[in-house]
PDB file of C-alpha atoms in Angstrom:
ATOM      1  CA  MET C  18      56.750  75.926 128.600  1.00 52.00           C
ATOM      2  CA  LYS C  19      55.809  78.127 125.676  1.00 49.00           C
ATOM      3  CA  LYS C  20      57.531  81.504 127.678  1.00 50.00           C
ATOM      4  CA  ILE C  21      60.913  78.699 128.450  1.00 50.00           C
ATOM      5  CA  PHE C  22      60.721  78.402 124.807  1.00 47.00           C
ATOM      6  CA  LEU C  23      59.695  82.539 124.084  1.00 46.00           C
ATOM      7  CA  PHE C  24      62.561  83.495 126.247  1.00 46.00           C
ATOM      8  CA  ALA C  25      65.034  81.483 124.699  1.00 44.00           C
ATOM      9  CA  VAL C  26      65.024  82.841 121.375  1.00 43.00           C
ATOM     10  CA  VAL C  27      64.742  86.034 123.005  1.00 42.00           C
ATOM     11  CA  LEU C  28      67.280  85.665 124.513  1.00 42.00           C
ATOM     12  CA  LEU C  29      69.551  84.156 121.097  1.00 43.00           C
ATOM     13  CA  PHE C  30      68.090  87.141 119.505  1.00 43.00           C
ATOM     14  CA  ALA C  31      69.910  89.595 121.936  1.00 40.00           C
ATOM     15  CA  LEU C  32      73.090  87.585 121.672  1.00 41.00           C
ATOM     16  CA  THR C  33      73.410  88.209 118.184  1.00 43.00           C
ATOM     17  CA  SER C  34      72.505  91.288 118.147  1.00 41.00           C
ATOM     18  CA  CYS C  35      74.262  92.395 120.491  1.00 43.00           C
ATOM     19  CA  LYS C  36      77.838  90.457 119.118  1.00 48.00           C
ATOM     20  CA  LYS C  37      76.982  92.605 115.354  1.00 46.00           C
ATOM     21  CA  ASP C  38      76.235  95.783 117.400  1.00 56.00           C
ATOM     22  CA  ASN C  39      79.212  94.711 119.336  1.00 85.00           C
ATOM     23  CA  MET C  40      81.905  94.191 115.235  1.00 86.00           C
ATOM     24  CA  LYS C  41      80.214  97.403 114.137  1.00 89.00           C
ATOM     25  CA  ASP C  42      81.381  99.151 116.944  1.00 92.00           C
ATOM     26  CA  VAL C  43      85.059  97.900 116.904  1.00 94.00           C
ATOM     27  CA  TYR C  44      84.605  98.838 112.540  1.00 95.00           C
ATOM     28  CA  THR C  45      83.587 101.980 113.545  1.00 95.00           C
ATOM     29  CA  ASP C  46      86.752 102.520 116.337  1.00 95.00           C
ATOM     30  CA  PHE C  47      88.856 101.295 113.931  1.00 96.00           C
ATOM     31  CA  VAL C  48      87.693 103.516 110.620  1.00 96.00           C
ATOM     32  CA  ASP C  49      87.568 106.806 113.418  1.00 96.00           C
ATOM     33  CA  SER C  50      91.648 105.812 114.415  1.00 95.00           C
ATOM     34  CA  VAL C  51      92.273 106.501 111.408  1.00 95.00           C
ATOM     35  CA  ASN C  52      90.742 109.275 110.343  1.00 95.00           C
ATOM     36  CA  ASN C  53      91.519 111.125 113.108  1.00 96.00           C
ATOM     37  CA  CYS C  54      94.973 110.227 113.821  1.00 96.00           C
ATOM     38  CA  GLU C  55      98.117 112.721 113.084  1.00 95.00           C
ATOM     39  CA  SER C  56     100.195 110.064 112.581  1.00 96.00           C
ATOM     40  CA  TYR C  57     100.488 106.473 112.269  1.00 97.00           C
ATOM     41  CA  GLU C  58     103.787 103.968 111.965  1.00 97.00           C
ATOM     42  CA  LEU C  59     103.504 100.495 110.482  1.00 97.00           C
ATOM     43  CA  GLN C  60     105.775  97.862 109.371  1.00 98.00           C
ATOM     44  CA  GLY C  61     105.135  94.321 108.602  1.00 97.00           C
ATOM     45  CA  GLU C  62     106.264  91.422 105.936  1.00 98.00           C
ATOM     46  CA  MET C  63     104.151  91.456 102.114  1.00 96.00           C
ATOM     47  CA  GLU C  64     103.847  88.698  99.838  1.00 95.00           C
ATOM     48  CA  ILE C  65     103.248  89.164  96.028  1.00 92.00           C
ATOM     49  CA  LYS C  66     101.786  86.127  94.405  1.00 89.00           C
ATOM     50  CA  ARG C  67     101.765  85.578  90.682  1.00 80.00           C
ATOM     51  CA  ASN C  68     101.436  81.908  89.759  1.00 77.00           C
ATOM     52  CA  ASN C  69     103.137  79.284  91.743  1.00 81.00           C
ATOM     53  CA  GLU C  70     105.589  81.675  93.333  1.00 82.00           C
ATOM     54  CA  SER C  71     106.062  84.351  95.233  1.00 88.00           C
ATOM     55  CA  ASP C  72     107.911  87.760  96.320  1.00 88.00           C
ATOM     56  CA  LYS C  73     108.727  89.048  99.706  1.00 93.00           C
ATOM     57  CA  PHE C  74     108.984  92.672 101.368  1.00 94.00           C
ATOM     58  CA  GLN C  75     109.534  94.185 104.043  1.00 96.00           C
ATOM     59  CA  MET C  76     107.303  96.585 104.438  1.00 96.00           C
ATOM     60  CA  ASP C  77     107.679 100.532 106.581  1.00 97.00           C
ATOM     61  CA  VAL C  78     105.455 102.695 106.492  1.00 97.00           C
ATOM     62  CA  ILE C  79     105.388 106.993 107.614  1.00 97.00           C
ATOM     63  CA  TYR C  80     102.495 108.887 107.561  1.00 97.00           C
ATOM     64  CA  LYS C  81     102.267 111.640 108.909  1.00 95.00           C
ATOM     65  CA  ALA C  82      99.004 114.318 108.789  1.00 95.00           C
ATOM     66  CA  PRO C  83      97.354 115.954 107.027  1.00 93.00           C
ATOM     67  CA  ASN C  84     100.061 114.266 103.825  1.00 93.00           C
ATOM     68  CA  LEU C  85     103.031 113.454 103.932  1.00 96.00           C
ATOM     69  CA  PHE C  86     103.989 109.472 103.576  1.00 97.00           C
ATOM     70  CA  LYS C  87     106.498 107.273 103.576  1.00 97.00           C
ATOM     71  CA  VAL C  88     106.849 103.762 102.150  1.00 96.00           C
ATOM     72  CA  THR C  89     110.390 101.746 102.718  1.00 95.00           C
ATOM     73  CA  TYR C  90     110.226  98.455 101.350  1.00 90.00           C
ATOM     74  CA  GLN C  91     113.080  95.653 100.802  1.00 91.00           C
ATOM     75  CA  ASN C  92     113.050  92.538  98.240  1.00 89.00           C
ATOM     76  CA  LEU C  93     113.926  90.104 100.663  1.00 91.00           C
ATOM     77  CA  GLU C  94     115.761  87.713  97.993  1.00 87.00           C
ATOM     78  CA  SER C  95     117.757  91.126  96.917  1.00 83.00           C
ATOM     79  CA  ASN C  96     117.551  93.081  99.269  1.00 86.00           C
ATOM     80  CA  SER C  97     117.050  95.852  97.059  1.00 85.00           C
ATOM     81  CA  ARG C  98     115.388  99.060  98.673  1.00 89.00           C
ATOM     82  CA  GLN C  99     113.583 101.004  97.322  1.00 91.00           C
ATOM     83  CA  VAL C 100     111.745 104.495  98.484  1.00 94.00           C
ATOM     84  CA  LEU C 101     108.584 105.690  97.931  1.00 94.00           C
ATOM     85  CA  LEU C 102     107.467 109.151  99.019  1.00 95.00           C
ATOM     86  CA  LYS C 103     105.092 112.371  99.096  1.00 95.00           C
ATOM     87  CA  ASN C 104     106.430 115.777 101.295  1.00 94.00           C
ATOM     88  CA  SER C 105     105.496 119.318 101.081  1.00 92.00           C
ATOM     89  CA  ASP C 106     107.317 119.600  97.513  1.00 91.00           C
ATOM     90  CA  GLY C 107     105.791 116.941  95.818  1.00 91.00           C
ATOM     91  CA  VAL C 108     106.051 112.408  94.847  1.00 91.00           C
ATOM     92  CA  TYR C 109     108.469 111.186  94.114  1.00 91.00           C
ATOM     93  CA  VAL C 110     110.917 107.165  94.120  1.00 90.00           C
ATOM     94  CA  LEU C 111     114.217 107.195  95.771  1.00 90.00           C
ATOM     95  CA  CYS C 112     116.644 104.143  94.449  1.00 88.00           C
ATOM     96  CA  PRO C 113     119.965 105.059  97.267  1.00 86.00           C
ATOM     97  CA  GLU C 114     121.263 101.433  95.105  1.00 83.00           C
ATOM     98  CA  LEU C 115     121.043 104.280  91.787  1.00 81.00           C
ATOM     99  CA  ASN C 116     121.644 107.264  94.427  1.00 82.00           C
ATOM    100  CA  LYS C 117     119.057 109.051  92.335  1.00 82.00           C
ATOM    101  CA  GLU C 118     115.843 110.325  93.172  1.00 86.00           C
ATOM    102  CA  PHE C 119     112.638 110.115  90.260  1.00 85.00           C
ATOM    103  CA  LYS C 120     109.694 112.603  90.496  1.00 85.00           C
ATOM    104  CA  PHE C 121     106.167 112.136  89.706  1.00 85.00           C
ATOM    105  CA  GLU C 122     103.444 114.043  88.271  1.00 77.00           C
ATOM    106  CA  SER C 123     101.165 111.487  90.475  1.00 80.00           C
ATOM    107  CA  SER C 124      98.023 111.375  93.469  1.00 84.00           C
ATOM    108  CA  TRP C 125     100.213 108.036  95.242  1.00 89.00           C
ATOM    109  CA  PRO C 126      99.273 107.430  97.266  1.00 91.00           C
ATOM    110  CA  LEU C 127      95.539 107.718  96.878  1.00 86.00           C
ATOM    111  CA  ASN C 128      94.903 107.134  92.869  1.00 85.00           C
ATOM    112  CA  SER C 129      94.194 103.504  93.707  1.00 88.00           C
ATOM    113  CA  SER C 130      93.815 101.063  96.093  1.00 93.00           C
ATOM    114  CA  HIS C 131      97.713 100.578  97.919  1.00 94.00           C
ATOM    115  CA  ILE C 132      97.522  97.481 100.557  1.00 96.00           C
ATOM    116  CA  TYR C 133     100.319  99.549 103.039  1.00 96.00           C
ATOM    117  CA  ILE C 134      98.815 103.250 103.251  1.00 96.00           C
ATOM    118  CA  ILE C 135      95.689 102.819 105.092  1.00 97.00           C
ATOM    119  CA  ASN C 136      94.199 105.405 104.807  1.00 96.00           C
ATOM    120  CA  LYS C 137      93.645 104.227 100.877  1.00 96.00           C
ATOM    121  CA  VAL C 138      92.221 100.863 102.752  1.00 97.00           C
ATOM    122  CA  ILE C 139      90.180 102.788 105.184  1.00 97.00           C
ATOM    123  CA  GLU C 140      89.019 104.679 102.281  1.00 96.00           C
ATOM    124  CA  ASP C 141      86.914 101.824 100.127  1.00 97.00           C
ATOM    125  CA  LEU C 142      86.032 100.317 103.044  1.00 97.00           C
ATOM    126  CA  ASN C 143      84.170 103.035 103.560  1.00 96.00           C
ATOM    127  CA  THR C 144      83.054 103.852  99.930  1.00 95.00           C
ATOM    128  CA  ASP C 145      81.922 100.413  99.820  1.00 96.00           C
ATOM    129  CA  THR C 146      78.046 100.510 100.934  1.00 94.00           C
ATOM    130  CA  GLU C 147      77.646  96.837 100.483  1.00 96.00           C
ATOM    131  CA  ARG C 148      80.898  95.934 103.148  1.00 96.00           C
ATOM    132  CA  GLU C 149      80.468  93.005 105.016  1.00 96.00           C
ATOM    133  CA  ILE C 150      81.406  92.583 108.632  1.00 95.00           C
ATOM    134  CA  SER C 151      81.937  88.996 110.023  1.00 95.00           C
ATOM    135  CA  GLN C 152      84.431  87.979 112.533  1.00 95.00           C
ATOM    136  CA  THR C 153      85.845  84.664 113.561  1.00 95.00           C
ATOM    137  CA  ASP C 154      87.175  82.925 117.253  1.00 94.00           C
ATOM    138  CA  GLU C 155      90.218  85.211 115.590  1.00 95.00           C
ATOM    139  CA  ASN C 156      89.232  87.775 114.558  1.00 96.00           C
ATOM    140  CA  TYR C 157      86.714  90.136 113.787  1.00 97.00           C
ATOM    141  CA  ILE C 158      87.113  90.775 109.543  1.00 97.00           C
ATOM    142  CA  PHE C 159      86.150  93.778 107.329  1.00 98.00           C
ATOM    143  CA  LYS C 160      86.016  92.768 103.451  1.00 98.00           C
ATOM    144  CA  SER C 161      85.099  95.854 100.853  1.00 98.00           C
ATOM    145  CA  LYS C 162      86.218  95.344  97.245  1.00 97.00           C
ATOM    146  CA  ILE C 163      88.883  98.028  95.672  1.00 96.00           C
ATOM    147  CA  ASN C 164      90.243  99.286  93.155  1.00 90.00           C
ATOM    148  CA  HIS C 165      93.877  98.320  91.899  1.00 88.00           C
ATOM    149  CA  HIS C 166      94.860 100.644  89.066  1.00 81.00           C
ATOM    150  CA  ILE C 167      96.949  97.398  87.336  1.00 82.00           C
ATOM    151  CA  LYS C 168      95.561  94.165  88.330  1.00 83.00           C
ATOM    152  CA  LYS C 169      91.699  93.497  87.857  1.00 82.00           C
ATOM    153  CA  ASP C 170      91.060  90.896  88.628  1.00 88.00           C
ATOM    154  CA  LEU C 171      92.484  92.373  92.754  1.00 93.00           C
ATOM    155  CA  ASN C 172      89.261  93.318  92.939  1.00 94.00           C
ATOM    156  CA  ASN C 173      87.853  93.152  97.161  1.00 97.00           C
ATOM    157  CA  GLN C 174      90.495  92.692 100.230  1.00 98.00           C
ATOM    158  CA  LYS C 175      89.956  91.653 103.628  1.00 98.00           C
ATOM    159  CA  VAL C 176      91.248  93.173 107.193  1.00 98.00           C
ATOM    160  CA  TYR C 177      91.881  91.897 110.735  1.00 98.00           C
ATOM    161  CA  LEU C 178      91.528  92.993 113.673  1.00 97.00           C
ATOM    162  CA  ASP C 179      92.808  90.748 116.535  1.00 96.00           C
ATOM    163  CA  LYS C 180      89.351  89.997 118.920  1.00 94.00           C
ATOM    164  CA  LYS C 181      91.688  89.753 121.680  1.00 93.00           C
ATOM    165  CA  THR C 182      93.725  93.809 121.297  1.00 93.00           C
ATOM    166  CA  ASN C 183      90.942  94.626 118.644  1.00 94.00           C
ATOM    167  CA  GLU C 184      94.672  95.707 116.715  1.00 95.00           C
ATOM    168  CA  LEU C 185      95.744  95.819 113.308  1.00 97.00           C
ATOM    169  CA  SER C 186      97.159  91.883 112.009  1.00 97.00           C
ATOM    170  CA  LYS C 187      96.577  91.443 108.757  1.00 98.00           C
ATOM    171  CA  ILE C 188      95.114  92.720 105.110  1.00 98.00           C
ATOM    172  CA  SER C 189      94.936  90.865 102.120  1.00 98.00           C
ATOM    173  CA  TYR C 190      93.907  91.486  98.366  1.00 97.00           C
ATOM    174  CA  ASN C 191      92.101  88.874  96.543  1.00 96.00           C
ATOM    175  CA  ASN C 192      91.139  87.606  93.299  1.00 94.00           C
ATOM    176  CA  GLY C 193      87.520  86.471  95.011  1.00 94.00           C
ATOM    177  CA  ASP C 194      88.124  84.641  97.403  1.00 92.00           C
ATOM    178  CA  ALA C 195      92.012  83.538  96.444  1.00 94.00           C
ATOM    179  CA  GLU C 196      94.139  85.931  98.431  1.00 96.00           C
ATOM    180  CA  GLN C 197      97.255  87.310  95.882  1.00 94.00           C
ATOM    181  CA  ILE C 198      98.562  90.027  98.106  1.00 95.00           C
ATOM    182  CA  ILE C 199      98.978  89.320 102.439  1.00 97.00           C
ATOM    183  CA  LEU C 200      99.971  92.064 104.164  1.00 98.00           C
ATOM    184  CA  SER C 201     101.012  90.402 107.779  1.00 98.00           C
ATOM    185  CA  VAL C 202     101.627  92.849 110.180  1.00 98.00           C
ATOM    186  CA  ASN C 203     104.277  93.068 113.106  1.00 97.00           C
ATOM    187  CA  LYS C 204     103.119  96.462 113.945  1.00 96.00           C
ATOM    188  CA  TYR C 205     101.194  99.158 113.883  1.00 96.00           C
ATOM    189  CA  LYS C 206     101.177 102.479 116.037  1.00 96.00           C
ATOM    190  CA  LEU C 207      98.784 105.635 116.181  1.00 96.00           C
ATOM    191  CA  ASN C 208     100.490 108.929 116.904  1.00 95.00           C
ATOM    192  CA  GLN C 209     103.921 108.494 117.303  1.00 88.00           C
ATOM    193  CA  THR C 210     106.484 111.084 116.886  1.00 89.00           C
ATOM    194  CA  CYS C 211     108.241 111.972 113.789  1.00 87.00           C
ATOM    195  CA  THR C 212     109.136 114.876 112.237  1.00 85.00           C
ATOM    196  CA  SER C 213     110.127 116.959 109.064  1.00 81.00           C
ATOM    197  CA  ASN C 214     112.857 115.317 108.740  1.00 86.00           C
ATOM    198  CA  GLU C 215     110.714 112.213 108.257  1.00 92.00           C
ATOM    199  CA  PHE C 216     110.559 112.984 104.735  1.00 96.00           C
ATOM    200  CA  SER C 217     113.686 115.278 103.412  1.00 95.00           C
ATOM    201  CA  LEU C 218     113.996 113.870 100.712  1.00 93.00           C
ATOM    202  CA  ASP C 219     117.771 114.142 101.217  1.00 92.00           C
ATOM    203  CA  GLN C 220     117.831 113.380 104.825  1.00 93.00           C
ATOM    204  CA  ILE C 221     115.890 109.908 103.766  1.00 94.00           C
ATOM    205  CA  MET C 222     119.029 109.463 100.588  1.00 91.00           C
ATOM    206  CA  LYS C 223     121.514 110.105 102.682  1.00 90.00           C
ATOM    207  CA  GLN C 224     120.500 107.476 104.879  1.00 89.00           C
ATOM    208  CA  GLU C 225     119.491 104.701 102.538  1.00 90.00           C
ATOM    209  CA  THR C 226     122.792 105.138 100.008  1.00 86.00           C
ATOM    210  CA  ALA C 227     124.859 104.788 104.027  1.00 86.00           C
ATOM    211  CA  LEU C 228     123.160 101.905 104.252  1.00 82.00           C
ATOM    212  CA  ILE C 229     124.144 100.307 101.475  1.00 74.00           C
ATOM    213  CA  GLY C 230     127.460 101.541 101.688  1.00 62.00           C
ATOM    214  CA  GLU C 231     130.191 101.010  98.586  1.00 50.00           C
ATOM    215  CA  GLY C 232     128.939  97.378  97.676  1.00 47.00           C
ATOM    216  CA  GLU C 233     130.496  95.968  94.168  1.00 47.00           C
ATOM    217  CA  THR C 234     128.037  96.260  91.274  1.00 48.00           C
ATOM    218  CA  LYS C 235     127.260  92.979  89.244  1.00 50.00           C
ATOM    219  CA  LYS C 236     128.489  92.005  86.040  1.00 50.00           C
ATOM    220  CA  CYS C 237     126.345  91.106  83.151  1.00 49.00           C
ATOM    221  CA  SER C 238     127.104  88.057  81.643  1.00 49.00           C
ATOM    222  CA  GLN C 239     124.102  87.369  79.463  1.00 62.00           C
ATOM    223  CA  ILE C 240     120.281  88.851  79.783  1.00 69.00           C
ATOM    224  CA  SER C 241     116.807  86.794  78.975  1.00 67.00           C
ATOM    225  CA  CYS C 242     112.724  87.281  78.745  1.00 71.00           C
ATOM    226  CA  ASP C 243     110.372  85.075  77.927  1.00 69.00           C
ATOM    227  CA  ASN C 244     107.944  85.720  74.552  1.00 66.00           C
ATOM    228  CA  PRO C 245     104.705  84.661  77.069  1.00 61.00           C
ATOM    229  CA  PHE C 246     102.577  86.120  73.586  1.00 62.00           C
ATOM    230  CA  ASP C 247     104.788  83.909  71.028  1.00 60.00           C
ATOM    231  CA  LEU C 248     105.989  86.812  68.473  1.00 57.00           C
ATOM    232  CA  GLU C 249     108.864  86.241  65.948  1.00 65.00           C
ATOM    233  CA  VAL C 250     112.375  88.317  68.311  1.00 68.00           C
ATOM    234  CA  VAL C 251     114.104  90.761  66.315  1.00 69.00           C
ATOM    235  CA  THR C 252     116.736  91.262  68.029  1.00 72.00           C
ATOM    236  CA  ASN C 253     119.516  95.328  66.312  1.00 72.00           C
ATOM    237  CA  LYS C 254     122.780  95.906  68.648  1.00 70.00           C
ATOM    238  CA  ASP C 255     125.651  98.344  69.163  1.00 67.00           C
ATOM    239  CA  ASP C 256     128.696  99.597  71.011  1.00 62.00           C
ATOM    240  CA  LYS C 257     125.352 100.849  73.499  1.00 78.00           C
ATOM    241  CA  ILE C 258     122.350 100.137  73.487  1.00 86.00           C
ATOM    242  CA  THR C 259     120.576  96.822  72.169  1.00 88.00           C
ATOM    243  CA  ILE C 260     117.100  96.586  70.817  1.00 89.00           C
ATOM    244  CA  VAL C 261     114.972  94.038  71.608  1.00 87.00           C
ATOM    245  CA  SER C 262     111.732  93.549  68.899  1.00 87.00           C
ATOM    246  CA  PHE C 263     108.589  91.064  69.311  1.00 86.00           C
ATOM    247  CA  LYS C 264     105.554  91.299  67.045  1.00 85.00           C
ATOM    248  CA  GLY C 265     103.622  90.629  65.868  1.00 81.00           C
ATOM    249  CA  GLU C 266      99.721  90.227  67.222  1.00 82.00           C
ATOM    250  CA  LYS C 267     100.939  92.162  70.277  1.00 85.00           C
ATOM    251  CA  ASN C 268     104.370  94.586  69.216  1.00 88.00           C
ATOM    252  CA  TYR C 269     106.221  95.608  71.879  1.00 90.00           C
ATOM    253  CA  THR C 270     110.200  96.060  72.065  1.00 91.00           C
ATOM    254  CA  ILE C 271     112.494  95.803  74.819  1.00 91.00           C
ATOM    255  CA  VAL C 272     115.177  98.419  75.166  1.00 91.00           C
ATOM    256  CA  TYR C 273     118.325  98.362  77.519  1.00 88.00           C
ATOM    257  CA  GLN C 274     122.231 100.036  77.768  1.00 87.00           C
ATOM    258  CA  GLU C 275     124.402  99.848  81.045  1.00 84.00           C
ATOM    259  CA  LEU C 276     123.995 102.818  83.229  1.00 78.00           C
ATOM    260  CA  SER C 277     126.085 105.900  82.750  1.00 70.00           C
ATOM    261  CA  ASP C 278     126.353 108.657  84.926  1.00 63.00           C
ATOM    262  CA  SER C 279     125.004 110.870  82.008  1.00 57.00           C
ATOM    263  CA  LEU C 280     121.694 108.343  81.963  1.00 56.00           C
ATOM    264  CA  LEU C 281     122.013 108.843  85.835  1.00 57.00           C
ATOM    265  CA  THR C 282     121.889 112.632  85.563  1.00 55.00           C
ATOM    266  CA  THR C 283     119.213 112.595  83.078  1.00 56.00           C
ATOM    267  CA  SER C 284     116.288 114.494  84.985  1.00 58.00           C
ATOM    268  CA  ARG C 285     112.846 112.995  83.333  1.00 65.00           C
ATOM    269  CA  VAL C 286     109.688 113.250  85.617  1.00 68.00           C
ATOM    270  CA  TYR C 287     107.230 110.213  85.226  1.00 75.00           C
ATOM    271  CA  ASP C 288     103.133 109.779  85.233  1.00 78.00           C
ATOM    272  CA  GLU C 289     103.669 106.394  88.070  1.00 82.00           C
ATOM    273  CA  PHE C 290     105.221 103.771  88.856  1.00 84.00           C
ATOM    274  CA  VAL C 291     104.124  99.710  89.767  1.00 87.00           C
ATOM    275  CA  LEU C 292     105.941  97.473  92.238  1.00 84.00           C
ATOM    276  CA  LEU C 293     107.724  95.338  89.799  1.00 85.00           C
ATOM    277  CA  ASP C 294     109.546  91.765  91.412  1.00 79.00           C
ATOM    278  CA  ASP C 295     112.834  93.295  92.684  1.00 75.00           C
ATOM    279  CA  SER C 296     112.341  96.915  91.259  1.00 80.00           C
ATOM    280  CA  LEU C 297     110.300 100.048  90.656  1.00 85.00           C
ATOM    281  CA  GLY C 298     108.453 100.143  87.512  1.00 89.00           C
ATOM    282  CA  PHE C 299     108.562 104.011  86.130  1.00 88.00           C
ATOM    283  CA  THR C 300     105.266 104.875  83.998  1.00 88.00           C
ATOM    284  CA  SER C 301     104.480 106.842  81.312  1.00 81.00           C
ATOM    285  CA  THR C 302     102.500 107.047  78.089  1.00 81.00           C
ATOM    286  CA  SER C 303     102.948 103.637  76.354  1.00 89.00           C
ATOM    287  CA  SER C 304     106.803 102.643  77.904  1.00 92.00           C
ATOM    288  CA  LEU C 305     107.589 100.844  81.232  1.00 93.00           C
ATOM    289  CA  THR C 306     111.133 101.937  82.478  1.00 91.00           C
ATOM    290  CA  PHE C 307     112.440 100.150  85.300  1.00 90.00           C
ATOM    291  CA  TYR C 308     116.616  99.608  86.697  1.00 87.00           C
ATOM    292  CA  LYS C 309     117.806  95.970  87.484  1.00 82.00           C
ATOM    293  CA  ASN C 310     121.634  95.371  88.199  1.00 79.00           C
ATOM    294  CA  ASN C 311     123.350  98.415  86.741  1.00 80.00           C
ATOM    295  CA  TYR C 312     121.208  98.493  83.146  1.00 86.00           C
ATOM    296  CA  GLU C 313     118.470 100.820  82.107  1.00 87.00           C
ATOM    297  CA  PHE C 314     115.300  98.776  80.581  1.00 91.00           C
ATOM    298  CA  LYS C 315     112.971 100.469  78.247  1.00 92.00           C
ATOM    299  CA  ILE C 316     109.225  98.285  77.549  1.00 94.00           C
ATOM    300  CA  VAL C 317     107.872 100.729  75.025  1.00 93.00           C
ATOM    301  CA  SER C 318     104.641  98.983  73.313  1.00 93.00           C
ATOM    302  CA  ASN C 319     100.998 100.647  71.942  1.00 92.00           C
ATOM    303  CA  THR C 320      99.337  97.689  72.365  1.00 91.00           C
ATOM    304  CA  LEU C 321     100.132  96.133  75.573  1.00 91.00           C
ATOM    305  CA  THR C 322      97.620  96.686  78.441  1.00 90.00           C
ATOM    306  CA  LEU C 323      99.997  97.618  81.612  1.00 90.00           C
ATOM    307  CA  GLU C 324      99.751  94.748  83.638  1.00 88.00           C
ATOM    308  CA  GLU C 325     101.312  93.007  80.939  1.00 89.00           C
ATOM    309  CA  MET C 326     104.202  94.511  80.247  1.00 92.00           C
ATOM    310  CA  VAL C 327     105.263  93.968  84.239  1.00 90.00           C
ATOM    311  CA  GLU C 328     105.401  90.809  83.056  1.00 88.00           C
ATOM    312  CA  VAL C 329     107.366  90.944  80.607  1.00 90.00           C
ATOM    313  CA  ALA C 330     109.862  93.454  83.021  1.00 90.00           C
ATOM    314  CA  ASN C 331     109.293  90.483  85.261  1.00 87.00           C
ATOM    315  CA  SER C 332     110.074  87.218  82.635  1.00 86.00           C
ATOM    316  CA  ILE C 333     113.286  89.551  82.104  1.00 85.00           C
ATOM    317  CA  GLN C 334     116.190  87.469  84.131  1.00 81.00           C
ATOM    318  CA  ILE C 335     120.457  88.979  84.276  1.00 75.00           C
ATOM    319  CA  ASP C 336     122.427  86.190  85.015  1.00 67.00           C
TER     320      ASP C 336
END
């Protein structure tokens, strides 16, 4: 009887060890496949949760080793499209609706955690010596710390691989166990053929503007925004520029004006960019600039954090 019991214990231990070894093998294979690939293509839907609301984006990512990246994202409600590009000339954001590109003095995309950049997902996994590897009936799950440059409450990521195929199916950025950003992967292919034209600024802009066509510009009757910090509001307006100042414990100013040819032809270099609800925001010292419905908005403050400026930007409504 003792021999049977001992045999059962040994067998259980062996099976458990095999499962752990198998999970580690799957993890190693996944990491190596990205680190050794010549290129990859990813398509999926990204959901960003904010309070009781969420925004959804279609994401299309192309990578070519060693350091070429193109990320096209489209807001699924407004259909607004932007392209994030890193090529041999630098880092750019392309805004086809404005027929304009912006250049950045940035080390994007490896300067911070980005859920849609698999290279960075892998780097965060490998950097965390306390990463966790687990499994459910459907998935292998790899969990690690992340370093999100805006939302510091996003403290970990979970990477899901389908157990039937060992293919990437989902990535989530989480506050504890609460999912805040979710990327549901529809397509993920390694070593796809891609040419230098995929990363040509001129070629991409031609393709994107052709997709937009001659659509009508939305006319604005009223611009409003929340006052999340309950501050005194002072508004000054002339024929071209409106300045709204919020004064109190947290001082900031919103400056906005209708877009003109002179604004669009002005060459500017920004520090970084951030994802807003339906556009991209461009950051420089103590300011956040973004474009919405044929208007340029600029939030200026020495007291707001970048996350707070993003909150203000997302509250601005055009009717």
